[in-house]
mmCIF file of C-alpha atoms in Angstrom:
data_model
loop_
_atom_site.group_PDB
_atom_site.id
_atom_site.type_symbol
_atom_site.label_atom_id
_atom_site.label_comp_id
_atom_site.label_asym_id
_atom_site.label_seq_id
_atom_site.Cartn_x
_atom_site.Cartn_y
_atom_site.Cartn_z
ATOM 1 C CA SER A 1252 -0.752 -49.025 -173.714
ATOM 2 C CA LEU A 1253 2.807 -49.315 -175.563
ATOM 3 C CA MET A 1254 5.108 -48.019 -173.183
ATOM 4 C CA ALA A 1255 2.836 -49.967 -170.217
ATOM 5 C CA ALA A 1256 3.006 -53.548 -173.206
ATOM 6 C CA SER A 1257 6.801 -52.676 -172.992
ATOM 7 C CA LYS A 1258 7.267 -52.667 -168.780
ATOM 8 C CA VAL A 1259 7.925 -48.363 -168.538
ATOM 9 C CA GLU A 1260 6.673 -46.859 -165.134
ATOM 10 C CA VAL A 1261 4.883 -43.731 -166.131
ATOM 11 C CA ILE A 1262 3.950 -41.406 -162.829
ATOM 12 C CA GLN A 1263 1.530 -38.739 -163.678
ATOM 13 C CA GLY A 1264 2.695 -35.279 -162.223
ATOM 14 C CA GLU A 1265 5.246 -32.843 -162.367
ATOM 15 C CA ALA A 1266 9.009 -33.382 -161.924
ATOM 16 C CA HIS A 1267 11.698 -30.883 -161.422
ATOM 17 C CA PHE A 1268 15.371 -31.447 -161.081
ATOM 18 C CA ALA A 1269 17.155 -31.098 -157.517
ATOM 19 C CA ASP A 1270 20.145 -32.177 -158.802
ATOM 20 C CA ASP A 1271 22.362 -32.838 -162.404
ATOM 21 C CA HIS A 1272 20.647 -36.372 -161.732
ATOM 22 C CA THR A 1273 18.555 -36.025 -159.534
ATOM 23 C CA VAL A 1274 14.239 -35.776 -160.045
ATOM 24 C CA GLU A 1275 11.559 -34.924 -157.985
ATOM 25 C CA VAL A 1276 7.772 -35.616 -158.644
ATOM 26 C CA ASN A 1277 5.018 -36.093 -156.449
ATOM 27 C CA GLY A 1278 7.366 -35.319 -153.415
ATOM 28 C CA ASN A 1279 9.278 -38.210 -154.780
ATOM 29 C CA THR A 1280 12.777 -38.446 -155.484
ATOM 30 C CA ILE A 1281 14.690 -40.449 -158.477
ATOM 31 C CA THR A 1282 17.928 -40.402 -159.520
ATOM 32 C CA ALA A 1283 19.306 -41.948 -162.861
ATOM 33 C CA PRO A 1284 22.397 -42.172 -165.236
ATOM 34 C CA PHE A 1285 20.993 -41.592 -167.593
ATOM 35 C CA ILE A 1286 17.629 -38.359 -167.930
ATOM 36 C CA ILE A 1287 16.112 -37.733 -171.559
ATOM 37 C CA ILE A 1288 14.562 -33.978 -171.267
ATOM 38 C CA ALA A 1289 11.592 -33.513 -173.612
ATOM 39 C CA THR A 1290 9.447 -31.222 -172.657
ATOM 40 C CA GLY A 1291 8.182 -28.817 -175.255
ATOM 41 C CA SER A 1292 7.684 -25.355 -175.790
ATOM 42 C CA VAL A 1293 4.697 -23.238 -175.006
ATOM 43 C CA PRO A 1294 3.510 -20.359 -176.596
ATOM 44 C CA LYS A 1295 5.953 -16.601 -176.571
ATOM 45 C CA MET A 1296 4.036 -13.544 -176.112
ATOM 46 C CA LEU A 1297 5.344 -10.184 -177.016
ATOM 47 C CA PRO A 1298 5.913 -7.579 -173.647
ATOM 48 C CA LEU A 1299 3.072 -5.000 -175.052
ATOM 49 C CA GLU A 1300 2.798 -2.130 -172.805
ATOM 50 C CA GLN A 1301 -1.291 -2.736 -172.717
ATOM 51 C CA ALA A 1302 -2.798 -6.635 -172.664
ATOM 52 C CA ASP A 1303 -6.195 -7.143 -172.176
ATOM 53 C CA GLU A 1304 -6.114 -11.165 -170.903
ATOM 54 C CA GLN A 1305 -9.824 -11.057 -172.324
ATOM 55 C CA THR A 1306 -9.402 -10.138 -175.615
ATOM 56 C CA LEU A 1307 -5.573 -11.838 -176.152
ATOM 57 C CA ILE A 1308 -5.444 -15.436 -176.643
ATOM 58 C CA ASP A 1309 -2.094 -17.577 -178.167
ATOM 59 C CA SER A 1310 -2.102 -20.749 -180.376
ATOM 60 C CA THR A 1311 -3.084 -23.293 -176.844
ATOM 61 C CA ASP A 1312 -6.581 -20.659 -176.292
ATOM 62 C CA ILE A 1313 -7.194 -21.047 -179.290
ATOM 63 C CA LEU A 1314 -8.561 -24.050 -179.840
ATOM 64 C CA SER A 1315 -10.705 -24.264 -176.591
ATOM 65 C CA ILE A 1316 -12.828 -21.348 -178.021
ATOM 66 C CA THR A 1317 -16.249 -22.182 -177.778
ATOM 67 C CA THR A 1318 -17.234 -19.406 -180.055
ATOM 68 C CA LEU A 1319 -16.460 -17.311 -182.860
ATOM 69 C CA PRO A 1320 -14.988 -14.399 -183.636
ATOM 70 C CA GLN A 1321 -16.304 -11.858 -186.090
ATOM 71 C CA HIS A 1322 -13.208 -9.978 -186.745
ATOM 72 C CA LEU A 1323 -9.408 -12.643 -185.801
ATOM 73 C CA CYS A 1324 -6.077 -10.804 -185.608
ATOM 74 C CA ILE A 1325 -3.654 -12.236 -185.652
ATOM 75 C CA VAL A 1326 0.204 -11.206 -184.423
ATOM 76 C CA GLY A 1327 2.617 -13.137 -186.599
ATOM 77 C CA ALA A 1328 2.450 -15.104 -190.104
ATOM 78 C CA GLY A 1329 5.433 -17.470 -189.391
ATOM 79 C CA VAL A 1330 3.777 -21.256 -189.097
ATOM 80 C CA ILE A 1331 1.183 -21.041 -186.277
ATOM 81 C CA GLY A 1332 -0.198 -17.700 -187.373
ATOM 82 C CA MET A 1333 -0.309 -18.421 -191.431
ATOM 83 C CA GLU A 1334 -2.213 -21.847 -190.953
ATOM 84 C CA LEU A 1335 -4.812 -20.766 -187.573
ATOM 85 C CA ALA A 1336 -5.463 -17.374 -190.709
ATOM 86 C CA CYS A 1337 -6.939 -20.429 -193.093
ATOM 87 C CA ILE A 1338 -8.433 -22.699 -190.649
ATOM 88 C CA PHE A 1339 -10.415 -19.404 -188.888
ATOM 89 C CA HIS A 1340 -10.800 -17.289 -192.688
ATOM 90 C CA SER A 1341 -12.467 -20.555 -193.592
ATOM 91 C CA PHE A 1342 -14.674 -21.164 -190.639
ATOM 92 C CA GLY A 1343 -15.498 -17.768 -191.981
ATOM 93 C CA CYS A 1344 -14.221 -14.967 -189.646
ATOM 94 C CA GLN A 1345 -13.180 -11.802 -190.865
ATOM 95 C CA VAL A 1346 -8.720 -12.778 -190.185
ATOM 96 C CA THR A 1347 -6.248 -9.087 -189.944
ATOM 97 C CA VAL A 1348 -2.441 -10.560 -189.493
ATOM 98 C CA ILE A 1349 -0.208 -7.822 -188.131
ATOM 99 C CA GLU A 1350 3.704 -9.252 -188.857
ATOM 100 C CA TYR A 1351 6.720 -7.329 -188.625
ATOM 101 C CA LEU A 1352 8.976 -8.562 -190.743
ATOM 102 C CA LYS A 1353 8.358 -7.437 -195.082
ATOM 103 C CA GLU A 1354 7.373 -10.644 -195.421
ATOM 104 C CA CYS A 1355 5.263 -14.568 -194.046
ATOM 105 C CA LEU A 1356 6.967 -17.294 -193.280
ATOM 106 C CA PRO A 1357 10.846 -15.654 -193.353
ATOM 107 C CA ALA A 1358 12.367 -19.188 -192.563
ATOM 108 C CA LEU A 1359 11.169 -20.661 -196.473
ATOM 109 C CA ASP A 1360 11.677 -19.091 -200.332
ATOM 110 C CA SER A 1361 10.744 -15.751 -200.520
ATOM 111 C CA ASP A 1362 8.930 -16.606 -204.208
ATOM 112 C CA ILE A 1363 6.596 -19.596 -202.281
ATOM 113 C CA ALA A 1364 6.563 -16.873 -198.877
ATOM 114 C CA LYS A 1365 4.963 -14.204 -201.111
ATOM 115 C CA ARG A 1366 2.958 -16.007 -204.003
ATOM 116 C CA LEU A 1367 1.138 -18.031 -200.739
ATOM 117 C CA ARG A 1368 0.756 -14.683 -198.747
ATOM 118 C CA LYS A 1369 -1.095 -13.095 -202.627
ATOM 119 C CA VAL A 1370 -3.471 -17.028 -202.938
ATOM 120 C CA LEU A 1371 -4.368 -15.861 -198.887
ATOM 121 C CA GLU A 1372 -5.211 -12.135 -199.958
ATOM 122 C CA LYS A 1373 -7.632 -12.725 -202.812
ATOM 123 C CA ARG A 1374 -9.314 -15.472 -200.660
ATOM 124 C CA GLY A 1375 -10.276 -11.830 -198.097
ATOM 125 C CA ILE A 1376 -7.129 -12.639 -195.812
ATOM 126 C CA GLN A 1377 -6.251 -9.001 -194.746
ATOM 127 C CA PHE A 1378 -2.237 -8.579 -193.963
ATOM 128 C CA VAL A 1379 -0.785 -5.562 -192.233
ATOM 129 C CA MET A 1380 3.112 -5.911 -192.692
ATOM 130 C CA GLN A 1381 6.120 -4.301 -191.446
ATOM 131 C CA ALA A 1382 4.288 -3.177 -188.548
ATOM 132 C CA ALA A 1383 4.961 -3.413 -184.693
ATOM 133 C CA VAL A 1384 1.519 -4.312 -182.174
ATOM 134 C CA LYS A 1385 2.272 -1.698 -179.303
ATOM 135 C CA SER A 1386 -0.943 -2.551 -177.402
ATOM 136 C CA VAL A 1387 -4.011 -4.593 -177.387
ATOM 137 C CA THR A 1388 -7.326 -3.695 -175.095
ATOM 138 C CA ASN A 1389 -10.527 -3.501 -175.048
ATOM 139 C CA GLY A 1390 -11.088 -5.819 -178.453
ATOM 140 C CA SER A 1391 -8.637 -2.606 -179.904
ATOM 141 C CA VAL A 1392 -5.238 -3.536 -181.432
ATOM 142 C CA ILE A 1393 -2.443 -0.207 -181.632
ATOM 143 C CA TYR A 1394 0.413 -1.015 -183.961
ATOM 144 C CA GLU A 1395 2.862 1.336 -185.095
ATOM 145 C CA ARG A 1396 3.798 0.922 -189.260
ATOM 146 C CA LYS A 1397 6.581 4.110 -190.980
ATOM 147 C CA GLY A 1398 6.250 5.639 -188.061
ATOM 148 C CA LYS A 1399 2.861 6.360 -187.735
ATOM 149 C CA GLU A 1400 0.557 4.641 -184.720
ATOM 150 C CA GLU A 1401 -2.866 2.258 -186.148
ATOM 151 C CA LEU A 1402 -5.439 1.649 -184.605
ATOM 152 C CA LEU A 1403 -8.100 -2.482 -185.505
ATOM 153 C CA THR A 1404 -10.502 -2.936 -183.421
ATOM 154 C CA ALA A 1405 -11.631 -7.075 -182.869
ATOM 155 C CA ASP A 1406 -12.726 -9.864 -180.816
ATOM 156 C CA LYS A 1407 -10.332 -11.643 -180.079
ATOM 157 C CA VAL A 1408 -6.122 -11.285 -180.618
ATOM 158 C CA LEU A 1409 -4.335 -14.236 -181.120
ATOM 159 C CA MET A 1410 -0.461 -13.927 -180.470
ATOM 160 C CA ALA A 1411 1.453 -16.239 -182.328
ATOM 161 C CA VAL A 1412 4.543 -14.428 -182.840
ATOM 162 C CA GLY A 1413 6.367 -17.936 -182.294
ATOM 163 C CA ARG A 1414 7.192 -20.425 -179.017
ATOM 164 C CA ALA A 1415 9.475 -21.191 -176.494
ATOM 165 C CA ALA A 1416 11.729 -23.682 -175.023
ATOM 166 C CA ASN A 1417 9.728 -25.003 -171.876
ATOM 167 C CA THR A 1418 12.393 -25.235 -169.287
ATOM 168 C CA ALA A 1419 11.298 -23.064 -165.911
ATOM 169 C CA PRO A 1420 9.124 -25.857 -164.980
ATOM 170 C CA LEU A 1421 12.155 -27.642 -164.729
ATOM 171 C CA HIS A 1422 14.250 -25.720 -162.168
ATOM 172 C CA LEU A 1423 17.713 -26.068 -164.276
ATOM 173 C CA GLU A 1424 19.140 -23.533 -161.759
ATOM 174 C CA HIS A 1425 19.832 -26.638 -159.651
ATOM 175 C CA THR A 1426 21.596 -28.492 -162.208
ATOM 176 C CA SER A 1427 24.806 -27.113 -164.561
ATOM 177 C CA ILE A 1428 22.773 -28.351 -167.879
ATOM 178 C CA THR A 1429 24.171 -25.417 -169.947
ATOM 179 C CA HIS A 1430 20.618 -23.119 -171.443
ATOM 180 C CA SER A 1431 19.772 -20.085 -172.666
ATOM 181 C CA ASN A 1432 16.265 -18.239 -174.194
ATOM 182 C CA LYS A 1433 17.087 -20.238 -176.989
ATOM 183 C CA GLY A 1434 16.991 -23.892 -174.878
ATOM 184 C CA ILE A 1435 18.759 -25.560 -173.783
ATOM 185 C CA ALA A 1436 22.281 -26.844 -175.286
ATOM 186 C CA THR A 1437 23.331 -30.173 -176.590
ATOM 187 C CA ASN A 1438 25.905 -31.764 -179.078
ATOM 188 C CA ASP A 1439 24.872 -33.658 -182.190
ATOM 189 C CA TYR A 1440 24.042 -36.623 -180.591
ATOM 190 C CA MET A 1441 21.605 -34.036 -177.905
ATOM 191 C CA GLN A 1442 23.450 -34.663 -174.653
ATOM 192 C CA THR A 1443 23.530 -31.394 -172.203
ATOM 193 C CA ASN A 1444 27.801 -30.792 -171.291
ATOM 194 C CA VAL A 1445 26.697 -33.390 -168.869
ATOM 195 C CA GLU A 1446 27.728 -36.682 -168.921
ATOM 196 C CA GLY A 1447 24.129 -38.031 -168.962
ATOM 197 C CA VAL A 1448 21.805 -36.025 -169.765
ATOM 198 C CA TYR A 1449 20.048 -35.452 -173.189
ATOM 199 C CA ALA A 1450 17.453 -32.724 -174.396
ATOM 200 C CA ILE A 1451 15.203 -33.281 -177.508
ATOM 201 C CA GLY A 1452 12.787 -31.809 -179.564
ATOM 202 C CA ASP A 1453 11.823 -28.749 -178.832
ATOM 203 C CA VAL A 1454 13.010 -28.214 -175.827
ATOM 204 C CA ASN A 1455 16.559 -28.148 -176.947
ATOM 205 C CA GLY A 1456 15.474 -26.266 -179.388
ATOM 206 C CA ARG A 1457 17.421 -26.076 -183.017
ATOM 207 C CA GLN A 1458 14.136 -27.459 -184.952
ATOM 208 C CA MET A 1459 10.747 -26.829 -183.022
ATOM 209 C CA LEU A 1460 8.949 -29.391 -185.245
ATOM 210 C CA ALA A 1461 7.285 -33.266 -184.285
ATOM 211 C CA HIS A 1462 9.717 -35.421 -186.315
ATOM 212 C CA ALA A 1463 12.605 -34.215 -185.590
ATOM 213 C CA ALA A 1464 11.755 -34.793 -182.258
ATOM 214 C CA SER A 1465 11.455 -38.587 -183.219
ATOM 215 C CA ALA A 1466 15.397 -38.484 -184.845
ATOM 216 C CA GLN A 1467 16.976 -36.279 -182.298
ATOM 217 C CA ALA A 1468 15.054 -39.588 -179.231
ATOM 218 C CA GLU A 1469 16.153 -42.460 -181.836
ATOM 219 C CA VAL A 1470 19.450 -40.582 -181.875
ATOM 220 C CA ALA A 1471 19.828 -39.822 -178.097
ATOM 221 C CA VAL A 1472 18.191 -43.725 -176.989
ATOM 222 C CA HIS A 1473 20.618 -44.929 -179.022
ATOM 223 C CA HIS A 1474 23.933 -42.476 -177.620
ATOM 224 C CA ILE A 1475 22.732 -44.195 -174.405
ATOM 225 C CA LEU A 1476 22.755 -47.575 -175.442
ATOM 226 C CA THR A 1477 26.822 -47.542 -176.837
ATOM 227 C CA LYS A 1478 27.260 -45.983 -173.015
ATOM 228 C CA TRP A 1479 25.911 -48.437 -171.287
ATOM 229 C CA GLN A 1480 27.770 -51.417 -172.883
ATOM 230 C CA HIS A 1481 31.341 -49.523 -172.756
ATOM 231 C CA THR A 1482 30.653 -48.950 -176.370
ATOM 232 C CA GLU A 1483 34.129 -46.739 -177.495
ATOM 233 C CA THR A 1484 32.897 -45.025 -179.472
ATOM 234 C CA SER A 1485 28.411 -44.583 -180.845
ATOM 235 C CA THR A 1486 27.709 -45.515 -184.340
ATOM 236 C CA SER A 1487 24.712 -43.098 -184.644
ATOM 237 C CA SER A 1488 24.665 -40.528 -186.666
ATOM 238 C CA ALA A 1489 23.555 -36.869 -186.152
ATOM 239 C CA PRO A 1490 20.051 -36.319 -187.144
ATOM 240 C CA LEU A 1491 20.491 -33.294 -190.757
ATOM 241 C CA LEU A 1492 18.569 -30.767 -189.587
ATOM 242 C CA GLU A 1493 19.544 -28.392 -192.398
ATOM 243 C CA VAL A 1494 17.876 -30.750 -195.019
ATOM 244 C CA MET A 1495 14.818 -31.743 -192.950
ATOM 245 C CA PRO A 1496 11.456 -31.202 -194.326
ATOM 246 C CA ALA A 1497 8.703 -29.952 -193.430
ATOM 247 C CA ALA A 1498 5.256 -28.374 -194.340
ATOM 248 C CA ILE A 1499 2.657 -25.411 -193.418
ATOM 249 C CA PHE A 1500 -0.721 -26.860 -192.873
ATOM 250 C CA THR A 1501 -1.941 -23.095 -194.802
ATOM 251 C CA CYS A 1502 -4.163 -23.608 -197.916
ATOM 252 C CA PRO A 1503 -3.149 -24.199 -200.135
ATOM 253 C CA GLU A 1504 -0.283 -26.366 -198.847
ATOM 254 C CA ALA A 1505 3.595 -25.439 -198.360
ATOM 255 C CA ALA A 1506 6.428 -27.015 -198.145
ATOM 256 C CA CYS A 1507 10.097 -27.148 -197.807
ATOM 257 C CA VAL A 1508 13.132 -28.709 -197.524
ATOM 258 C CA GLY A 1509 16.827 -27.863 -196.964
ATOM 259 C CA LEU A 1510 18.471 -24.457 -197.791
ATOM 260 C CA THR A 1511 16.342 -21.326 -199.412
ATOM 261 C CA GLU A 1512 18.081 -19.776 -202.630
ATOM 262 C CA GLU A 1513 18.228 -16.378 -199.595
ATOM 263 C CA SER A 1514 20.619 -19.380 -197.109
ATOM 264 C CA CYS A 1515 22.607 -20.286 -199.869
ATOM 265 C CA LYS A 1516 23.855 -16.341 -201.390
ATOM 266 C CA ALA A 1517 23.990 -15.648 -197.273
ATOM 267 C CA ALA A 1518 26.791 -18.268 -197.184
ATOM 268 C CA GLY A 1519 28.346 -17.787 -200.879
ATOM 269 C CA ILE A 1520 27.066 -21.449 -202.500
ATOM 270 C CA ASP A 1521 26.755 -21.204 -205.935
ATOM 271 C CA HIS A 1522 22.763 -22.077 -206.547
ATOM 272 C CA GLY A 1523 20.498 -22.236 -209.674
ATOM 273 C CA CYS A 1524 17.271 -21.461 -209.867
ATOM 274 C CA CYS A 1525 14.128 -24.092 -211.999
ATOM 275 C CA LYS A 1526 10.249 -22.959 -211.332
ATOM 276 C CA ALA A 1527 7.697 -25.567 -212.042
ATOM 277 C CA PHE A 1528 4.090 -24.375 -211.510
ATOM 278 C CA HIS A 1529 1.295 -26.602 -210.508
ATOM 279 C CA ARG A 1530 -1.280 -25.195 -213.305
ATOM 280 C CA ALA A 1531 0.872 -26.626 -215.592
ATOM 281 C CA ASN A 1532 -0.019 -30.016 -214.269
ATOM 282 C CA GLY A 1533 -2.990 -32.326 -215.143
ATOM 283 C CA LYS A 1534 -2.965 -33.928 -211.435
ATOM 284 C CA ALA A 1535 -3.788 -30.365 -209.840
ATOM 285 C CA LEU A 1536 -6.443 -28.992 -212.289
ATOM 286 C CA SER A 1537 -8.169 -32.078 -212.181
ATOM 287 C CA MET A 1538 -8.667 -31.452 -209.043
ATOM 288 C CA ASN A 1539 -8.740 -27.704 -208.946
ATOM 289 C CA GLU A 1540 -6.210 -27.592 -207.283
ATOM 290 C CA THR A 1541 -3.509 -26.030 -209.242
ATOM 291 C CA GLU A 1542 -1.520 -23.060 -206.699
#
């Protein structure tokens, strides 16, 4: 409705590039001096030795299931894995999370990540850390930990090892747009190496958050307008991705902004440390939300 009110033409179909400035959709071609690519991302899948399609699902598939699994195994303790672990545990499912790294939520401050994991463990969610999943067959998950293979059985296995830029349907091989498996390369104004072609949101792999995509869209459009109006320099400022806030909708929730303590140490940045706890906060106590 908003686009119709703004007299934006909407074409339903799957588009791909014919050349740097030409897009094909539904058998028709559209040529434009400015193009914004905003195709988002798709779930990643691990290259397993064996994979049972009946048992193994991704984060898109799990939204369509009609019956609850008695035991859900989640591969990956990132944001998606942790959020869905909380959701399905609250539905009454037995939940086991298998993670390759030493701690969950690697982008989060390690103190908070560990505290969150401990809270979820107390509630009954099981975690298997520093384990590599090898295969998923007939409800059996084989993983390797400390040099030994172990077995776990589950009704459904959710692959939650992150998301990848959705570039395959674009046929970028027909263009000179620079891209990799991490996404389409852009400058600070979201412009690709091809003049007039921009990539925003998950597809550029810079920061896979919805509000990051919105901020990038504003920067890209502002840059396009300055080019269109032949302004010598752009006054638009690039979004500061290093201070982009992020929320993790677990229970309890977690959130972060800026560099973590670990990032500061790695970059040699002088930093201090201050901790405060919800159990000392009157409102948190009155809400029974002390974690």
